[in-house]
Short mmCIF file of C-alpha atoms and ligand atoms in Angstrom, two decimals:
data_model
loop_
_atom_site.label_atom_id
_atom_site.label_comp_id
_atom_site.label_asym_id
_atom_site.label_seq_id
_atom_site.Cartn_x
_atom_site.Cartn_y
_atom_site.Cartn_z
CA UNK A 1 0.00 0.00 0.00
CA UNK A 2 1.57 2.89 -1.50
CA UNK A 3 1.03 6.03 0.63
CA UNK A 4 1.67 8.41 -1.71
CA UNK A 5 0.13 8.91 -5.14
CA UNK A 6 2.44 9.58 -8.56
CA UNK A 7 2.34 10.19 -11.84
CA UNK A 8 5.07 10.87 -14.97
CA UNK A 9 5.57 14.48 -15.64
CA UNK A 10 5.96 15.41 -19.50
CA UNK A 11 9.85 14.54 -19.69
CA UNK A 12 9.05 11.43 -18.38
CA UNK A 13 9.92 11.72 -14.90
CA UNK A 14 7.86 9.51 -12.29
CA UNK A 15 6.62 12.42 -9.53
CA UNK A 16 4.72 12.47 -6.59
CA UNK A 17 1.21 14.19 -6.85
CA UNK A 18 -0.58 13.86 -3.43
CA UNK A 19 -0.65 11.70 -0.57
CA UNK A 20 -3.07 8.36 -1.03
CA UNK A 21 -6.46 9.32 0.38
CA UNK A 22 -6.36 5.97 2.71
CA UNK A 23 -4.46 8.05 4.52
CA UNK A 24 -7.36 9.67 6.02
CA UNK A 25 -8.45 6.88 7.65
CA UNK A 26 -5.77 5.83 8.85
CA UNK A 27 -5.49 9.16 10.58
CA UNK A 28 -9.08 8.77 11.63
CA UNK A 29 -9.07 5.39 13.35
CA UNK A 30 -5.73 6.39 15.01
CA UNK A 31 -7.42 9.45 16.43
CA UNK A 32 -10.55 7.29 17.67
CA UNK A 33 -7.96 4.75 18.95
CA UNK A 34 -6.71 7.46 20.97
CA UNK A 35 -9.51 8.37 22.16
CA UNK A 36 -10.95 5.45 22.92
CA UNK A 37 -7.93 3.95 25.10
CA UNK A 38 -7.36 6.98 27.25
CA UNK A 39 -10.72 6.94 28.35
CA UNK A 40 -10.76 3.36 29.03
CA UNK A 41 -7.25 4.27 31.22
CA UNK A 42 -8.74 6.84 32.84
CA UNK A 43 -12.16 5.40 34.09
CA UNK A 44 -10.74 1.87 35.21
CA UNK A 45 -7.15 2.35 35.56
CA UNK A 46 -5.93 5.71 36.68
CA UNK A 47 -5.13 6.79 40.38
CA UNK A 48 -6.28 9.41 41.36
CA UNK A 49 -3.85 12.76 40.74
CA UNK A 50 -1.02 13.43 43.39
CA UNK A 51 0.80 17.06 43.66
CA UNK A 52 3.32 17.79 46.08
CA UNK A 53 2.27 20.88 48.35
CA UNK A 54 2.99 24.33 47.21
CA UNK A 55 6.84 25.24 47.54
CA UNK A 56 5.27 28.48 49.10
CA UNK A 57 1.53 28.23 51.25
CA UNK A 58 -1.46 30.24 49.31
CA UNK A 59 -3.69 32.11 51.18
CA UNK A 60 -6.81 31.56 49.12
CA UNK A 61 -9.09 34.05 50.22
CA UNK A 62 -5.79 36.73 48.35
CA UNK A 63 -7.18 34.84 45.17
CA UNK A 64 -10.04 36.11 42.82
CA UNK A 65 -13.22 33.91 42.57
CA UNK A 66 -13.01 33.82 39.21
CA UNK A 67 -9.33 34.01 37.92
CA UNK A 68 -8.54 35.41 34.94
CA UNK A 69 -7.07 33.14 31.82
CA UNK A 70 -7.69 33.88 28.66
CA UNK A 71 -8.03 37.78 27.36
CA UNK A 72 -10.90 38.89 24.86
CA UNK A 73 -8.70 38.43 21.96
CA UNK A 74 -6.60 35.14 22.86
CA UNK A 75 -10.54 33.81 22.92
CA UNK A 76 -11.65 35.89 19.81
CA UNK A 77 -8.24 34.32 17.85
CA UNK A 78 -9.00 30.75 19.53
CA UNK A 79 -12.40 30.57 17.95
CA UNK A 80 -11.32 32.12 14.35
CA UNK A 81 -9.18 29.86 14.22
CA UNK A 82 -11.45 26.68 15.31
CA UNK A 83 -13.70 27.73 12.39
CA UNK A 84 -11.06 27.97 10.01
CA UNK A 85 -9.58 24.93 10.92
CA UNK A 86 -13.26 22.93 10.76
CA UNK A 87 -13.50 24.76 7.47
CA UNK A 88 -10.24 23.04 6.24
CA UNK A 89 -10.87 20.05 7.27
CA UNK A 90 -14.52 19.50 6.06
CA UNK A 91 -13.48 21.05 2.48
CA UNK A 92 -10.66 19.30 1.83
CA UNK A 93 -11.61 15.63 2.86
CA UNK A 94 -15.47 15.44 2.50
CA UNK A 95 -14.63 15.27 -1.33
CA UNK A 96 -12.34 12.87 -0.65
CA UNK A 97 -14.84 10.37 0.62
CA UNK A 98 -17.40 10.95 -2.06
CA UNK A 99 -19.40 14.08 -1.04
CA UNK A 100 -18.66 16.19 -4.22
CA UNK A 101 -18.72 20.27 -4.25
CA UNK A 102 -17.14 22.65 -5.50
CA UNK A 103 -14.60 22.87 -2.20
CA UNK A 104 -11.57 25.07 -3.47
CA UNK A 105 -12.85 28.50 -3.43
CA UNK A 106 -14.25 27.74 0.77
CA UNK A 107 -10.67 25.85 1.38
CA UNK A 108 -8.22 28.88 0.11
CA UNK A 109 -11.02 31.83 1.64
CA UNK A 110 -10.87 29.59 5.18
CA UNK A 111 -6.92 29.12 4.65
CA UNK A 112 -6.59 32.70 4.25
CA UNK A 113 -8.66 33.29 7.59
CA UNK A 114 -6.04 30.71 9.17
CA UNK A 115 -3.14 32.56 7.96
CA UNK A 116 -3.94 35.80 9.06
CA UNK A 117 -5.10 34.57 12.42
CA UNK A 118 -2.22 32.60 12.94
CA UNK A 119 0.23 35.47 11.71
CA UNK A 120 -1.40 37.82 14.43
CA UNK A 121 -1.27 35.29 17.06
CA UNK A 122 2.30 35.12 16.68
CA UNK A 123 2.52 38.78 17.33
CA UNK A 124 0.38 39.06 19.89
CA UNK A 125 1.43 35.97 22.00
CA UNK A 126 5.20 37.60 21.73
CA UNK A 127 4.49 41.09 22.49
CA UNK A 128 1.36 40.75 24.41
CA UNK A 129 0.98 37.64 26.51
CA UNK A 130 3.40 35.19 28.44
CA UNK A 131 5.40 34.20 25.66
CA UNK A 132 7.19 31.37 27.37
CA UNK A 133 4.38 29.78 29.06
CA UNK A 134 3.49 27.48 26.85
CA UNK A 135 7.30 26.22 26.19
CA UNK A 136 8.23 23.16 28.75
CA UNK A 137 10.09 24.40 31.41
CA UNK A 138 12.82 22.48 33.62
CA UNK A 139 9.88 21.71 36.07
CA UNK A 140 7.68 20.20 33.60
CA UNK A 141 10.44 17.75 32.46
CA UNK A 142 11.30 16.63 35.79
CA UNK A 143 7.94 16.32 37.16
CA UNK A 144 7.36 14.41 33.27
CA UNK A 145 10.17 12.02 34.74
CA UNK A 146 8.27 12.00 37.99
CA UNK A 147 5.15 11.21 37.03
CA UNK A 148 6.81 8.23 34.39
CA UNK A 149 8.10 7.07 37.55
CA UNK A 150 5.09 6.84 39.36
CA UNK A 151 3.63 5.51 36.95
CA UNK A 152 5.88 2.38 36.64
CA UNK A 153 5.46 2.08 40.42
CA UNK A 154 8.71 3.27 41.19
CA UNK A 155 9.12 5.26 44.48
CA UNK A 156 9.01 9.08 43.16
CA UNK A 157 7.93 12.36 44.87
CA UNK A 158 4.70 13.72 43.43
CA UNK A 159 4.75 16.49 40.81
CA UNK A 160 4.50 19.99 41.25
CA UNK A 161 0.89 21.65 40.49
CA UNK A 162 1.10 23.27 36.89
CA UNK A 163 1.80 26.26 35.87
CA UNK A 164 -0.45 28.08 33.30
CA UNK A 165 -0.64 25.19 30.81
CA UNK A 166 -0.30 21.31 32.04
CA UNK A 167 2.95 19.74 29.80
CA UNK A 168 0.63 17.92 28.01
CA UNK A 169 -0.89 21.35 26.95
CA UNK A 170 2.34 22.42 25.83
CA UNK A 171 3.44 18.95 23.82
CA UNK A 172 0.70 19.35 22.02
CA UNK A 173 0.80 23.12 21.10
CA UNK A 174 4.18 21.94 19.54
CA UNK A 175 2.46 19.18 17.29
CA UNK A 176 -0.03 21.78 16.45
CA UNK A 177 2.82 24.19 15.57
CA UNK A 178 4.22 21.77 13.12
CA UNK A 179 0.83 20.14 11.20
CA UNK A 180 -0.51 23.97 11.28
CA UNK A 181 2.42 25.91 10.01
CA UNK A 182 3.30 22.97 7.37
CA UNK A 183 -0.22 23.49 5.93
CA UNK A 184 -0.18 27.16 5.95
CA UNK A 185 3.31 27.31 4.50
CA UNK A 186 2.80 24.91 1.57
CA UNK A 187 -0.85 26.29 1.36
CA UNK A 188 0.16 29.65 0.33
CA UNK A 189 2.22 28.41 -2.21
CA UNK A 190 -0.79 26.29 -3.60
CA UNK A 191 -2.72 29.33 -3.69
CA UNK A 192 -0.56 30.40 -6.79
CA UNK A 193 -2.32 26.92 -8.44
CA UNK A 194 -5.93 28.22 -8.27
CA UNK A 195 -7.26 31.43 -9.06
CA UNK A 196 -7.19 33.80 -5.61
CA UNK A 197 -7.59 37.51 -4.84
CA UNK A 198 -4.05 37.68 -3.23
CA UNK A 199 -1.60 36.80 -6.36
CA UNK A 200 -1.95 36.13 -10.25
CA UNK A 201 -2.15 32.17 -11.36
CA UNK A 202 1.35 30.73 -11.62
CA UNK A 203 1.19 27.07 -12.00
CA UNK A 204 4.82 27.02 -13.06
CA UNK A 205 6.47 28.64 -10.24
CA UNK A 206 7.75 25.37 -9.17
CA UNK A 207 9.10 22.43 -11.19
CA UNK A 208 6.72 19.49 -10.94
CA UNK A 209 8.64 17.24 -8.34
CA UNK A 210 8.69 20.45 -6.24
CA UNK A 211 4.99 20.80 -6.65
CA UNK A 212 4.88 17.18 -5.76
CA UNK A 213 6.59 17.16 -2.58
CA UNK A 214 4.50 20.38 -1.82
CA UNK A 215 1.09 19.16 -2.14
CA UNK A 216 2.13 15.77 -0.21
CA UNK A 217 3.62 17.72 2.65
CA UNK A 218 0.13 20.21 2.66
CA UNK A 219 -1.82 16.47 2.60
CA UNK A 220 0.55 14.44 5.23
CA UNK A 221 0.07 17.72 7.59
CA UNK A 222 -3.39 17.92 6.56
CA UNK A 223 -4.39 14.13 7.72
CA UNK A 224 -1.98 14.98 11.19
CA UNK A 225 -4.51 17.26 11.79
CA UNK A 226 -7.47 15.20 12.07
CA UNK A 227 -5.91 13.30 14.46
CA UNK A 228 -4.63 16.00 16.52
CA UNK A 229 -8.09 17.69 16.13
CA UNK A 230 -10.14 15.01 17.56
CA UNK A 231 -7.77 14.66 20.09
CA UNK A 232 -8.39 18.45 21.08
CA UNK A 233 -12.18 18.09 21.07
CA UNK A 234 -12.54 14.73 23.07
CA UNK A 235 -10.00 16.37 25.77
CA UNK A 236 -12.13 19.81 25.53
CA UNK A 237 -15.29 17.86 26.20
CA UNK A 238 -14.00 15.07 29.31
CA UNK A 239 -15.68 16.07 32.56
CA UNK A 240 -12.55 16.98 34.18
CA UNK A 241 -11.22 19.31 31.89
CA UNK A 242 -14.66 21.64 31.45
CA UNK A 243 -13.05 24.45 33.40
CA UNK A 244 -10.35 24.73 30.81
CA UNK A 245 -12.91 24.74 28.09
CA UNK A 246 -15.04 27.57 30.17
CA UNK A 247 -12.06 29.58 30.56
CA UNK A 248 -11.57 29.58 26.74
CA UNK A 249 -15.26 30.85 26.19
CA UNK A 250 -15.86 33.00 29.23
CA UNK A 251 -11.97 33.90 29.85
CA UNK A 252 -12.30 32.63 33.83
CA UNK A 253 -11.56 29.66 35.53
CA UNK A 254 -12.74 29.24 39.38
CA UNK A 255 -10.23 30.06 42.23
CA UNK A 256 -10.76 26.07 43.37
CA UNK A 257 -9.81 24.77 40.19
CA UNK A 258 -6.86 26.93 40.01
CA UNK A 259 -6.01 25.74 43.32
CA UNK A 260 -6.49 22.20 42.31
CA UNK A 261 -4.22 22.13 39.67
CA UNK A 262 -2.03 25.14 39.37
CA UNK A 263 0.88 26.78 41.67
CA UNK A 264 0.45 30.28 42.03
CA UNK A 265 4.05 30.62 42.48
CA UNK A 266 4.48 29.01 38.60
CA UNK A 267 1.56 30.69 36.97
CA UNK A 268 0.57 34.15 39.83
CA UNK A 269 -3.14 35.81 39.17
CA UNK A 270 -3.46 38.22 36.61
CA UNK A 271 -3.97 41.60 38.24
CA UNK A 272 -6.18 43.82 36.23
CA UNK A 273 -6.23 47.48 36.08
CA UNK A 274 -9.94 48.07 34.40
CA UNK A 275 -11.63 49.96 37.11
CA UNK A 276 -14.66 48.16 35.99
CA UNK A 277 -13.76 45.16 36.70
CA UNK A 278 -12.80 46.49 40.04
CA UNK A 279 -16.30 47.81 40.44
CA UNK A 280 -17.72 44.39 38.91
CA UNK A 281 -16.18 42.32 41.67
CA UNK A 282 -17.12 44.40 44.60
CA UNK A 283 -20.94 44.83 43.55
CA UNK A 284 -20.44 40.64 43.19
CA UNK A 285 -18.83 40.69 46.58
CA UNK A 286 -15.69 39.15 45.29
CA UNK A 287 -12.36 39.81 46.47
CA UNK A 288 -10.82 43.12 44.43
CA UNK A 289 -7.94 41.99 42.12
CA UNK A 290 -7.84 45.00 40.34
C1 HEM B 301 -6.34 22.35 8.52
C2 HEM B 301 -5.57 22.78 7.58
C3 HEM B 301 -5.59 22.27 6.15
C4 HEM B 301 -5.95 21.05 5.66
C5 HEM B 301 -6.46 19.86 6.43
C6 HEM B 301 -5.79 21.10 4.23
C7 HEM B 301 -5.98 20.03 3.37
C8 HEM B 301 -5.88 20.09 1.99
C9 HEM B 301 -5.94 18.97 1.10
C10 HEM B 301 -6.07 17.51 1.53
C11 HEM B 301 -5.81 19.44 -0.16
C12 HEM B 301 -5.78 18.62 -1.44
C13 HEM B 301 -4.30 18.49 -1.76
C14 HEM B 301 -4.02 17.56 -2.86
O1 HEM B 301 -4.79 17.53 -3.83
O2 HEM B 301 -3.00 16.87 -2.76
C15 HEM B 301 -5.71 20.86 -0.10
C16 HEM B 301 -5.57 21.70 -1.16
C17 HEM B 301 -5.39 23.08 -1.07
N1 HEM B 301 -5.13 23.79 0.08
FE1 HEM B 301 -5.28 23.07 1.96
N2 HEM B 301 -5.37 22.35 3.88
C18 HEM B 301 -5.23 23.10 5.03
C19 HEM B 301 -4.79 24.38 5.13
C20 HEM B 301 -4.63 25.25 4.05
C21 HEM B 301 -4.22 26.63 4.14
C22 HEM B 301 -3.89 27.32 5.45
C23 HEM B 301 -4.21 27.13 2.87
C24 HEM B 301 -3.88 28.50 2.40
C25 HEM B 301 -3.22 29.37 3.05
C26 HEM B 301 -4.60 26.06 1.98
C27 HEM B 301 -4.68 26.15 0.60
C28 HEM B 301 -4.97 25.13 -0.26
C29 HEM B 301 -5.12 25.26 -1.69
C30 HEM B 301 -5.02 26.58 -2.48
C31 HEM B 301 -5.40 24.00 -2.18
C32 HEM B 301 -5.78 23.64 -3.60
C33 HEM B 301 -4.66 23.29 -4.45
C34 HEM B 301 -5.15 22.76 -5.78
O3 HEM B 301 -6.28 22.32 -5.93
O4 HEM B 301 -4.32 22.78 -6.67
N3 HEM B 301 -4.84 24.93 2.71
N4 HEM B 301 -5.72 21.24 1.25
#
């Protein structure tokens, strides 16, 4: 089983033209596999989660009800780019498995959405937010070895509670990195295939093995994301991780769940200088963070 698809360009050359469109099931059933055996692990197998106390005692009633996490426009960019990448996916691989439209003109608009949204994200998240919180850090990889430990049933000390984003988080914002700039990357090139707004048709910009390798990168990335997608929803919907998912649409998570999981020494409270929200928390009788 061949996973790539060729044909012979006009000198006679044998190229590569896309990836084979089994492929998409096989990124499919891996995702559902995924899903499938961590829940298994966590409802019968997993022990409950250990953390070692905080290096440095809270005082909770110091911390805001509702703490913040995620600004206006980290949630505004989140959700662009959620529809963009649905978009994507649904154009590019519902033809593939025999519902037939006319899916180029959606895929480039939606890629063009992803781009830009992608583009600003990088500026923002380096000039505007905690640029290095979602990078591992030296804690994450030895509480990583910790936990592998533990896990083994090896004698280990627990981990620490998390900073902002759990490794896992982080792990997978790397993966994400890689299928999502790989797609955008080759994607704008592609663009110069099919007629656009943004540049004039050049279907020769490239030689054809060039194209080749183009289009099966754009593809390969392309299936990586289904997989990583349904990973993403199925860990957005478990029970347990709801408060993540509520700070990503209401841009709070509750001071117990921060608490629970995170060290306010690795990731402190936000301290916000609207005046309204000042206002908003005493009328709600909440501590004033502001
Ligand atoms: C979730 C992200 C994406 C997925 C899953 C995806 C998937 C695909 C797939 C499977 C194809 C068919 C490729 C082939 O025939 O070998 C395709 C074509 C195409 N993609 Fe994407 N893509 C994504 C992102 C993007 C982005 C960000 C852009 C633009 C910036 C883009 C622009 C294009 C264009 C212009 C084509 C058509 C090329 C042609 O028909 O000649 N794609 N995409």
């Amino acid at each position: 089983m061949d996973p790539l698809q060729w044909a012979i360009d006009p000198w006679g050359k044998i190229v590569p033209i896309h990836i084979a469109w089994f492929l998409i099931w096989v990124a499919a059933i891996a995702g559902l596999l995924f899903v499938i055996v961590h829940a298994i692990y966590v409802r019968y197998f997993a022990k409950p989660r250990q953390f070692e106390p905080d290096a440095v005692p809270v005082d909770p009633a110091k911390i805001p009800a509702r703490v913040p996490r995620h600004s206006l426009v980290a949630r505004a960019f989140h959700w662009i780019m959620a529809a963009s990448m649905f978009t994507l996916l649904f154009t590019a691989f519902l033809p593939r498995v025999g519902v037939q439209f006319d899916w180029v003109t959606y895929h480039w608009i939606a890629g063009a959405v992803l781009t830009a949204s992608v583009l600003f994200h990088i500026f923002h998240a380096s000039f505007f937010l905690d640029f290095w919180s979602i990078w591992p850090d030296k804690i994450d990889l030895r509480d990583a070895w910790r936990r592998t430990q533990r896990f083994m049933g090896k004698p280990a000390p627990p981990p620490e509670r998390f900073a902002k984003y759990p490794l896992e988080n982080k792990l997978y914002h790397g993966a994400i990195i890689v299928a999502g700039l790989s797609a955008i990357v080759t994607g704008v090139f592609m663009m110069s295939r099919v007629r656009t707004i943004f540049f004039p048709r050049n279907p020769y910009l490239f030689s054809d093995m060039t194209w080749g390798m183009m289009y099966v990168l754009h593809g390969l990335a392309g299936v990586g994301l289904i997989a990583l997608i349904m990973m993403h929803v199925y860990f957005g919907l478990r029970p347990e991780k709801r408060p993540i998912t509520k700070s990503m649409i209401f841009g709070w998570m509750s001071r117990d769940f921060y608490l629970e999981e995170h060290d306010p020494a690795r990731w402190p409270v936000e301290v916000s200088p609207s005046p309204a929200r000042s206002q908003a928390a005493k009328t709600e009788g909440l501590p004033d963070v502001g």
